mmCIF file of C-alpha atoms and ligand atoms in Angstrom:
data_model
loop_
_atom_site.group_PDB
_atom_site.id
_atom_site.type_symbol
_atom_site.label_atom_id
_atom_site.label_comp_id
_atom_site.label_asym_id
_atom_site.label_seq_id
_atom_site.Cartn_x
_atom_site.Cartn_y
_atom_site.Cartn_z
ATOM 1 C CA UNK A 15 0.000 0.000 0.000
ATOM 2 C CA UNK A 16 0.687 3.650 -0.808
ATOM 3 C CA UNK A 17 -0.696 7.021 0.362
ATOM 4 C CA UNK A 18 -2.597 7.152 -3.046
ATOM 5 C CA UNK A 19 -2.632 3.552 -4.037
ATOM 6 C CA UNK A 20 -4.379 0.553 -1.751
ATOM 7 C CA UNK A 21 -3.095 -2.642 -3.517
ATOM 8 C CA UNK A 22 -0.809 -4.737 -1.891
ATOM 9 C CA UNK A 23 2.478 -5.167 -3.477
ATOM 10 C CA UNK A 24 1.844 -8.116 -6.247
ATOM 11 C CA UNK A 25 -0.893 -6.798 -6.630
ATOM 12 C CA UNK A 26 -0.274 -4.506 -9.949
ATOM 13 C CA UNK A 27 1.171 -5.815 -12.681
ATOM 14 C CA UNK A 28 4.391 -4.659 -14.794
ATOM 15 C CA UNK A 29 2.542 -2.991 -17.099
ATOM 16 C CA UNK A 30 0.174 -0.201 -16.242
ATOM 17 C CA UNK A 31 -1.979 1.852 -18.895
ATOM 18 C CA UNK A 32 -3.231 5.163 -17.567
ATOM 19 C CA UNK A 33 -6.279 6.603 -18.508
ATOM 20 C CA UNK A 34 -7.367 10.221 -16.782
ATOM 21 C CA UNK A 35 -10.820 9.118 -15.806
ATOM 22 C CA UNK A 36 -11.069 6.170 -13.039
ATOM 23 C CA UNK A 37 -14.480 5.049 -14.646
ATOM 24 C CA UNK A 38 -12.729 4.448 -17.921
ATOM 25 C CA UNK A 39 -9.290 2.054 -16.038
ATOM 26 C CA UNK A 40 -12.880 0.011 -15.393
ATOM 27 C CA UNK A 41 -14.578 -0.226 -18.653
ATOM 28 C CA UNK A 42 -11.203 -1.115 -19.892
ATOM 29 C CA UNK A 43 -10.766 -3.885 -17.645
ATOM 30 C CA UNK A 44 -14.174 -5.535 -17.745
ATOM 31 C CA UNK A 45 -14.152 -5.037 -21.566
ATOM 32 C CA UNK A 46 -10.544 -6.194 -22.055
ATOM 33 C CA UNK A 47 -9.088 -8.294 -19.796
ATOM 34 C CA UNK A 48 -9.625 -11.321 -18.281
ATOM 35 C CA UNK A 49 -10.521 -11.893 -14.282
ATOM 36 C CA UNK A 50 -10.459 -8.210 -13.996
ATOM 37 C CA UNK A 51 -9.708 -7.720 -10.035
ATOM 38 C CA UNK A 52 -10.110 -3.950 -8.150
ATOM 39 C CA UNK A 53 -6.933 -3.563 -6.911
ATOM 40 C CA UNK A 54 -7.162 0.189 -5.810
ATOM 41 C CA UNK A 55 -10.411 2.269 -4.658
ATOM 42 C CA UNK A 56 -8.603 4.913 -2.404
ATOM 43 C CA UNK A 57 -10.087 8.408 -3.329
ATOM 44 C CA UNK A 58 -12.220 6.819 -6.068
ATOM 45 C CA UNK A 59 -9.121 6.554 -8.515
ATOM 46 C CA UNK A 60 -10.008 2.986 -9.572
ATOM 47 C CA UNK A 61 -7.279 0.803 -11.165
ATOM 48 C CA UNK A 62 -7.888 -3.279 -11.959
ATOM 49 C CA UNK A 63 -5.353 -5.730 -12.467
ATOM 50 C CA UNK A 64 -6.569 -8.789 -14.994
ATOM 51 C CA UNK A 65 -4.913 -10.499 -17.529
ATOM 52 C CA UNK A 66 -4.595 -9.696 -21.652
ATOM 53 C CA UNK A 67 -3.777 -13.106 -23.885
ATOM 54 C CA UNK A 68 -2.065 -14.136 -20.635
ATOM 55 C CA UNK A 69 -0.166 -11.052 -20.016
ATOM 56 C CA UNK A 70 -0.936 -9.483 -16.974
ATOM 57 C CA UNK A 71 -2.064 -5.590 -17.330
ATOM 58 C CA UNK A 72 -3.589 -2.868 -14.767
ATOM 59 C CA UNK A 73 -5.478 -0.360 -15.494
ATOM 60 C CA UNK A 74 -5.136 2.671 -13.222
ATOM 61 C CA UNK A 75 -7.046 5.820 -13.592
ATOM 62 C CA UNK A 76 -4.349 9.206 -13.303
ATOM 63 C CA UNK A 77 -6.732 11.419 -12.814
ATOM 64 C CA UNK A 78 -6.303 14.676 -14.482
ATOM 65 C CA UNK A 79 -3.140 17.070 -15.131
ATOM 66 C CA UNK A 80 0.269 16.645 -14.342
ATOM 67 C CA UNK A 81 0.304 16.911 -10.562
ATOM 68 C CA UNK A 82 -1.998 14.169 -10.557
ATOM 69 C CA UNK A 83 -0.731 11.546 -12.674
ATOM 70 C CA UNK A 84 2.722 12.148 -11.109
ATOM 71 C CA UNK A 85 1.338 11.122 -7.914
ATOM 72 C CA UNK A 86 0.351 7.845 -9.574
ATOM 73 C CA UNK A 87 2.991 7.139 -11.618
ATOM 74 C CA UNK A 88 5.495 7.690 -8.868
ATOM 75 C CA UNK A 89 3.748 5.291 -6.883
ATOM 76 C CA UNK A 90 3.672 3.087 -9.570
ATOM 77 C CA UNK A 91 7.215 3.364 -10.586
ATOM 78 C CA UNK A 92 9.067 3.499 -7.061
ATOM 79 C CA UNK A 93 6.431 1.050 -5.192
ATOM 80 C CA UNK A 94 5.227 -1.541 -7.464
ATOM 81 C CA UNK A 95 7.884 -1.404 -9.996
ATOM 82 C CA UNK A 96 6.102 -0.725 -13.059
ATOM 83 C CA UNK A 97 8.036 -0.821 -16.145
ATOM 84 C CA UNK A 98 5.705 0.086 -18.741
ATOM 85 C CA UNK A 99 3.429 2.720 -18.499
ATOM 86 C CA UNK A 100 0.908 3.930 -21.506
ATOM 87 C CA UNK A 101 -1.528 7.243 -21.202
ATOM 88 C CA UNK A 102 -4.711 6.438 -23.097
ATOM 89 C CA UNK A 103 -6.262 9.929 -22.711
ATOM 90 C CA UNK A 104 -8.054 12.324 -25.204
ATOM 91 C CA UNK A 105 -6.775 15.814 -26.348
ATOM 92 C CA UNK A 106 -7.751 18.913 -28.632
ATOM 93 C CA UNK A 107 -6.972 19.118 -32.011
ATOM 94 C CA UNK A 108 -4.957 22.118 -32.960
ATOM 95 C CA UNK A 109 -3.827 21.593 -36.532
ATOM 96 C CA UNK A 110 -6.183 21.841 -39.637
ATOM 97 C CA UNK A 111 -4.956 18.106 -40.591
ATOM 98 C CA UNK A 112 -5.921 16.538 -37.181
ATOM 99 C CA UNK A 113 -9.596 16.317 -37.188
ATOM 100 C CA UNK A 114 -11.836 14.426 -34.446
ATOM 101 C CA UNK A 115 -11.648 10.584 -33.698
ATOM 102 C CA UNK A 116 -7.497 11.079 -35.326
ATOM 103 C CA UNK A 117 -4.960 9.167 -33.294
ATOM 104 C CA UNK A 118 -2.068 11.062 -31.888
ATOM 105 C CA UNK A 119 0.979 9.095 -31.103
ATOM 106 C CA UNK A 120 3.217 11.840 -29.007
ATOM 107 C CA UNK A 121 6.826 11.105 -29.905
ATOM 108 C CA UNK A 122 7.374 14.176 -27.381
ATOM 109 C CA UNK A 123 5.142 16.955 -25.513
ATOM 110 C CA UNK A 124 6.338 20.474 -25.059
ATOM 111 C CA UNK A 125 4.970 22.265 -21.429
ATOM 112 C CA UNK A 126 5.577 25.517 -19.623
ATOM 113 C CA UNK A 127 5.739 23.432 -16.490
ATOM 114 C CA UNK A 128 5.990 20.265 -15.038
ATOM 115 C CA UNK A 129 5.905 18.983 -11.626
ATOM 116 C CA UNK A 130 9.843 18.224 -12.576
ATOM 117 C CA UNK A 131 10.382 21.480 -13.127
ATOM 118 C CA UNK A 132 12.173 21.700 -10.347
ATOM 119 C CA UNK A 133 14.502 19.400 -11.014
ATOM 120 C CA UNK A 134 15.684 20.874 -14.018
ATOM 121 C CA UNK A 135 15.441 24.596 -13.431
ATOM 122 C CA UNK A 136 16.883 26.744 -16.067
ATOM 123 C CA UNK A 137 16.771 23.307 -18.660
ATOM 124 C CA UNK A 138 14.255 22.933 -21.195
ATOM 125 C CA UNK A 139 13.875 18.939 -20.969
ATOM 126 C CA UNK A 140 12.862 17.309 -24.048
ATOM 127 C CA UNK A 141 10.788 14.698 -22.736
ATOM 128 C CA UNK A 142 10.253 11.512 -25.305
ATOM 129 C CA UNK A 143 8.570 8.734 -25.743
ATOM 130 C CA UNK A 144 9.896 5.023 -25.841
ATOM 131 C CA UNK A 145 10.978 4.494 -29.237
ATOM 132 C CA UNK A 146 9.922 0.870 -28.804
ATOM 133 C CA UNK A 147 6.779 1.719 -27.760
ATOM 134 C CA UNK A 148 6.206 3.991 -30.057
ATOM 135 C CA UNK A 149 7.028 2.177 -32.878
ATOM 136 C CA UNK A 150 4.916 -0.776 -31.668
ATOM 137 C CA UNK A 151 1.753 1.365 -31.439
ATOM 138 C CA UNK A 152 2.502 2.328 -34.993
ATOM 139 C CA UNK A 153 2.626 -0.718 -36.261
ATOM 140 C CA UNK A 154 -0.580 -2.067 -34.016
ATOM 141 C CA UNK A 155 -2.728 1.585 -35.796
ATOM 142 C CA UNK A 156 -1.653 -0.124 -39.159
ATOM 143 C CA UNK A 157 -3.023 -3.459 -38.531
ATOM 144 C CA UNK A 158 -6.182 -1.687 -37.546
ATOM 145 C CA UNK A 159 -6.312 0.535 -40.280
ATOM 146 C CA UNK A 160 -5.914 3.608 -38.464
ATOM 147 C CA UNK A 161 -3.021 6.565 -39.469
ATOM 148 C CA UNK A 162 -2.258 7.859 -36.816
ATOM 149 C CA UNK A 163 -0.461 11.565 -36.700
ATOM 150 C CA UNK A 164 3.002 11.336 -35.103
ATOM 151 C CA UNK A 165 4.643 14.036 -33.478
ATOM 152 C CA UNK A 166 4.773 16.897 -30.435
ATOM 153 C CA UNK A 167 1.890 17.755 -28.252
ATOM 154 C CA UNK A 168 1.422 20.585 -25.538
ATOM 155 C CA UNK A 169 0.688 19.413 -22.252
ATOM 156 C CA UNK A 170 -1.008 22.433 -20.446
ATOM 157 C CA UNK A 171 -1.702 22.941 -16.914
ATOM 158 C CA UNK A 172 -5.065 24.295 -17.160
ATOM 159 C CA UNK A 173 -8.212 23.393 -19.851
ATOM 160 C CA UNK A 174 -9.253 26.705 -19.273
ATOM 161 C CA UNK A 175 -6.464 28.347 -21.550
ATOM 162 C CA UNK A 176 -5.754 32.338 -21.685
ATOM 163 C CA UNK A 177 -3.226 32.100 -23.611
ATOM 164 C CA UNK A 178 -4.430 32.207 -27.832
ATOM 165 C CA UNK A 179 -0.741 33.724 -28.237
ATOM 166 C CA UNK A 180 1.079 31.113 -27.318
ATOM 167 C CA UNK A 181 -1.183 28.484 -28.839
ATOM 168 C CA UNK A 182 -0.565 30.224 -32.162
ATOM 169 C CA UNK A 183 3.007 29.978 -31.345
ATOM 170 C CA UNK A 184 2.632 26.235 -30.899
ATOM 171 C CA UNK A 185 0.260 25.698 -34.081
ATOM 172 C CA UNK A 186 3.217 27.447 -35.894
ATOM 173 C CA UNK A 187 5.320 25.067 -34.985
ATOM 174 C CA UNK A 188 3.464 22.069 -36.384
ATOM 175 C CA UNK A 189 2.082 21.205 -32.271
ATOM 176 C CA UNK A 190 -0.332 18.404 -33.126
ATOM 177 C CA UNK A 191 -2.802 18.868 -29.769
ATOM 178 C CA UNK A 192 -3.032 19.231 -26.337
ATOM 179 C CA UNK A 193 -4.146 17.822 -23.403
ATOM 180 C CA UNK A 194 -2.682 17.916 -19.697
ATOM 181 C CA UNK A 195 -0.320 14.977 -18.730
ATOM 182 C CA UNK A 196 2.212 13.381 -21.078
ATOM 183 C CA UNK A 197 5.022 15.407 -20.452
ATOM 184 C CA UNK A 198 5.353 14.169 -16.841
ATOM 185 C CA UNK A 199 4.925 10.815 -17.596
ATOM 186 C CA UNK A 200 7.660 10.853 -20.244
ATOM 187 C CA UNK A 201 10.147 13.081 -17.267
ATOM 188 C CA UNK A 202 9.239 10.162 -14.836
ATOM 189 C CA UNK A 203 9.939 7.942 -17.276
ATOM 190 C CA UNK A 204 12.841 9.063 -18.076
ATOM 191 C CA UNK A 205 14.404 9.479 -14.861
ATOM 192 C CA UNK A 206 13.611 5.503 -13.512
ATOM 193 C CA UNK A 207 14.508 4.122 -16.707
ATOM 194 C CA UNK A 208 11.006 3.350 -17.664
ATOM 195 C CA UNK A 209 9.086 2.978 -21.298
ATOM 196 C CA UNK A 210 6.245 5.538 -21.584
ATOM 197 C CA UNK A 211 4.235 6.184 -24.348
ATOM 198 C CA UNK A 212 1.215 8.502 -24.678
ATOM 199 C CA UNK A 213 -2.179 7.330 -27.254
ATOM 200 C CA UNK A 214 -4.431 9.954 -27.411
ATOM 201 C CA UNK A 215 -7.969 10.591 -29.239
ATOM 202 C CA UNK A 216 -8.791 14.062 -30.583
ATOM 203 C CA UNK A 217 -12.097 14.248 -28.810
ATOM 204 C CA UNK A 218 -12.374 18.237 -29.273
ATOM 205 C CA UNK A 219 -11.180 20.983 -31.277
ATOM 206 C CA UNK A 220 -9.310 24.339 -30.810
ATOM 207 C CA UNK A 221 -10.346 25.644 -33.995
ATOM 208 C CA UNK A 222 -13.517 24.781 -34.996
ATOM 209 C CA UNK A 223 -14.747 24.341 -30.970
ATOM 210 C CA UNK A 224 -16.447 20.911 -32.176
ATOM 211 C CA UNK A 225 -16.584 18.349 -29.987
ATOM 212 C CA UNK A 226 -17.068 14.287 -30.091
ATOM 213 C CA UNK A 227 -20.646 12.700 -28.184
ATOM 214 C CA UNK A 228 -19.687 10.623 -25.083
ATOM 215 C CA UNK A 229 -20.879 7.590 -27.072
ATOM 216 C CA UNK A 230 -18.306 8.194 -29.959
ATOM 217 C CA UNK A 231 -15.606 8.674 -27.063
ATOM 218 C CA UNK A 232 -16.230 5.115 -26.000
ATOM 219 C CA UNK A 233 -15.376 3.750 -29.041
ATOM 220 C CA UNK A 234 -12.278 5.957 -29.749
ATOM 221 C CA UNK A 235 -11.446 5.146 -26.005
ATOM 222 C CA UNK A 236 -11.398 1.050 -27.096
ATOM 223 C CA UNK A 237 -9.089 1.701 -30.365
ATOM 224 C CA UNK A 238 -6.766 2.921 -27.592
ATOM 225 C CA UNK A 239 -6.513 0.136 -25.605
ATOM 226 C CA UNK A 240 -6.462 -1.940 -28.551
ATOM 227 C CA UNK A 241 -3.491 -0.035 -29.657
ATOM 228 C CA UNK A 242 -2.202 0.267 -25.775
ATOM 229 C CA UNK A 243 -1.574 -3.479 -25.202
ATOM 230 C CA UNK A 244 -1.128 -4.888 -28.505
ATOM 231 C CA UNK A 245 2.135 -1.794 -28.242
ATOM 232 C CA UNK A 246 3.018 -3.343 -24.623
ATOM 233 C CA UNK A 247 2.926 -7.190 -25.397
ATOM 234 C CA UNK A 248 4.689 -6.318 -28.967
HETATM 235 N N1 HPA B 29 -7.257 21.117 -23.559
HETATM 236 C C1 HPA B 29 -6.579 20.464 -22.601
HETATM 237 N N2 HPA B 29 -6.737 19.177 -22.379
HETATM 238 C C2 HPA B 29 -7.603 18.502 -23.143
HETATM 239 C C3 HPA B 29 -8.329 19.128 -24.151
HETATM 240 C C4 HPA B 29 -8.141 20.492 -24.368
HETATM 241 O O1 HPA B 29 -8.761 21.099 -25.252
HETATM 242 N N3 HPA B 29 -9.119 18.181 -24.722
HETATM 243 C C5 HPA B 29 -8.883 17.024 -24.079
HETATM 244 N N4 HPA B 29 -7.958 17.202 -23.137
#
């Protein structure tokens, strides 16, 4: 047990994916996996540990934004070891050429801030995804059919943004979309030796201000983990 996390030590496996919302880590698990146990319940943030074509997988929800999910994934990492963690998350669109539904692989995010910020001060850390990973979850999109775009996101701190300059800074600079934890994961990552990758569904637009129905987010959401543990397992 953790402060955050109530499973006992075997209890989560070495592979973790990591969706923001705790009532999606269960969805996935009683629509993926097999014997789907609750592992974790402590402030709601549900994670399940079953098993995927004999490969055993949990599902933990991060909850959202960066502080968040690096309470998780800390746990995760220094506590119960995990090795491979995967974000399944959505984000907003911010390129003409990424419409809703697209797949974003994030080969790196850029941020104004991280909870590692600390660490590295006056650095601008390039945070990056596992190329194995990455190149796994390319291949598993192909098999399904599915191009996905390939390239940086933002993570922001806030949803709320006030910033249109600096997100026409970012479109500029060919920023695919943004949403509000991958660059953390990939820092943690980074520092423990660990493979990360971020999947993410455009499920709203910057632009255009469109957004998907919750029932076309479901089945975005299950491409993901689709994509998620065929990458892992690879
Ligand atoms: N902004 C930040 N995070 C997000 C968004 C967004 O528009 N959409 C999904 N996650």
């Amino acid at each position: 047990m953790t402060i955050h996390i109530g499973a006992e030590k075997g209890q989560i496996a070495g592979t973790v994916l990591l969706p923001g919302d705790p009532y999606r880590a269960k969805w996935a698990a009683e629509t993926f996996l097999e014997a789907p146990e609750l592992v974790n319940e402590t402030r709601g943030m549900l994670g399940y540990t079953g098993t995927w074509r004999g490969n055993r997988v949990t599902v933990q929800g991060s909850g959202m934004g960066m502080p968040s999910l690096s309470i998780y994934v800390n746990e995760l990492i220094r506590d119960y070891d995990a090795q491979t963690l995967i974000r399944i998350g959505s984000c907003g669109g911010m390129q003409p050429h990424v419409a809703l539904r697209d797949i974003i692989l994030a080969m790196t995010s850029s941020t104004i801030s991280t909870p590692s910020s600390g660490i590295f001060r006056e650095l601008n850390f390039a945070p990056v995804a596992d190329w194995g990973l990455l190149r796994a979850a390319y291949s598993a999109c192909e098999d399904k059919g599915i191009v996905p775009h390939m390239g940086g996101i933002y993570s922001s701190d806030v949803f709320y943004d006030e910033r249109p300059d600096l997100n026409a800074e970012m479109v500029r600079h060919g920023i695919l979309g943004v949403e509000m934890e991958a660059a953390e994961l990939y820092a943690l990552a980074a520092r423990y030796g660990r493979r990360a990758l971020a999947i993410l569904t455009v499920s709203d637009h910057l632009d255009t201000g469109e957004a998907l129905p919750s029932q076309d987010r479901e089945q975005s959401f299950g491409d993901m983990v689709e994509i998620a543990l065929n990458a892992a397992f690879a």
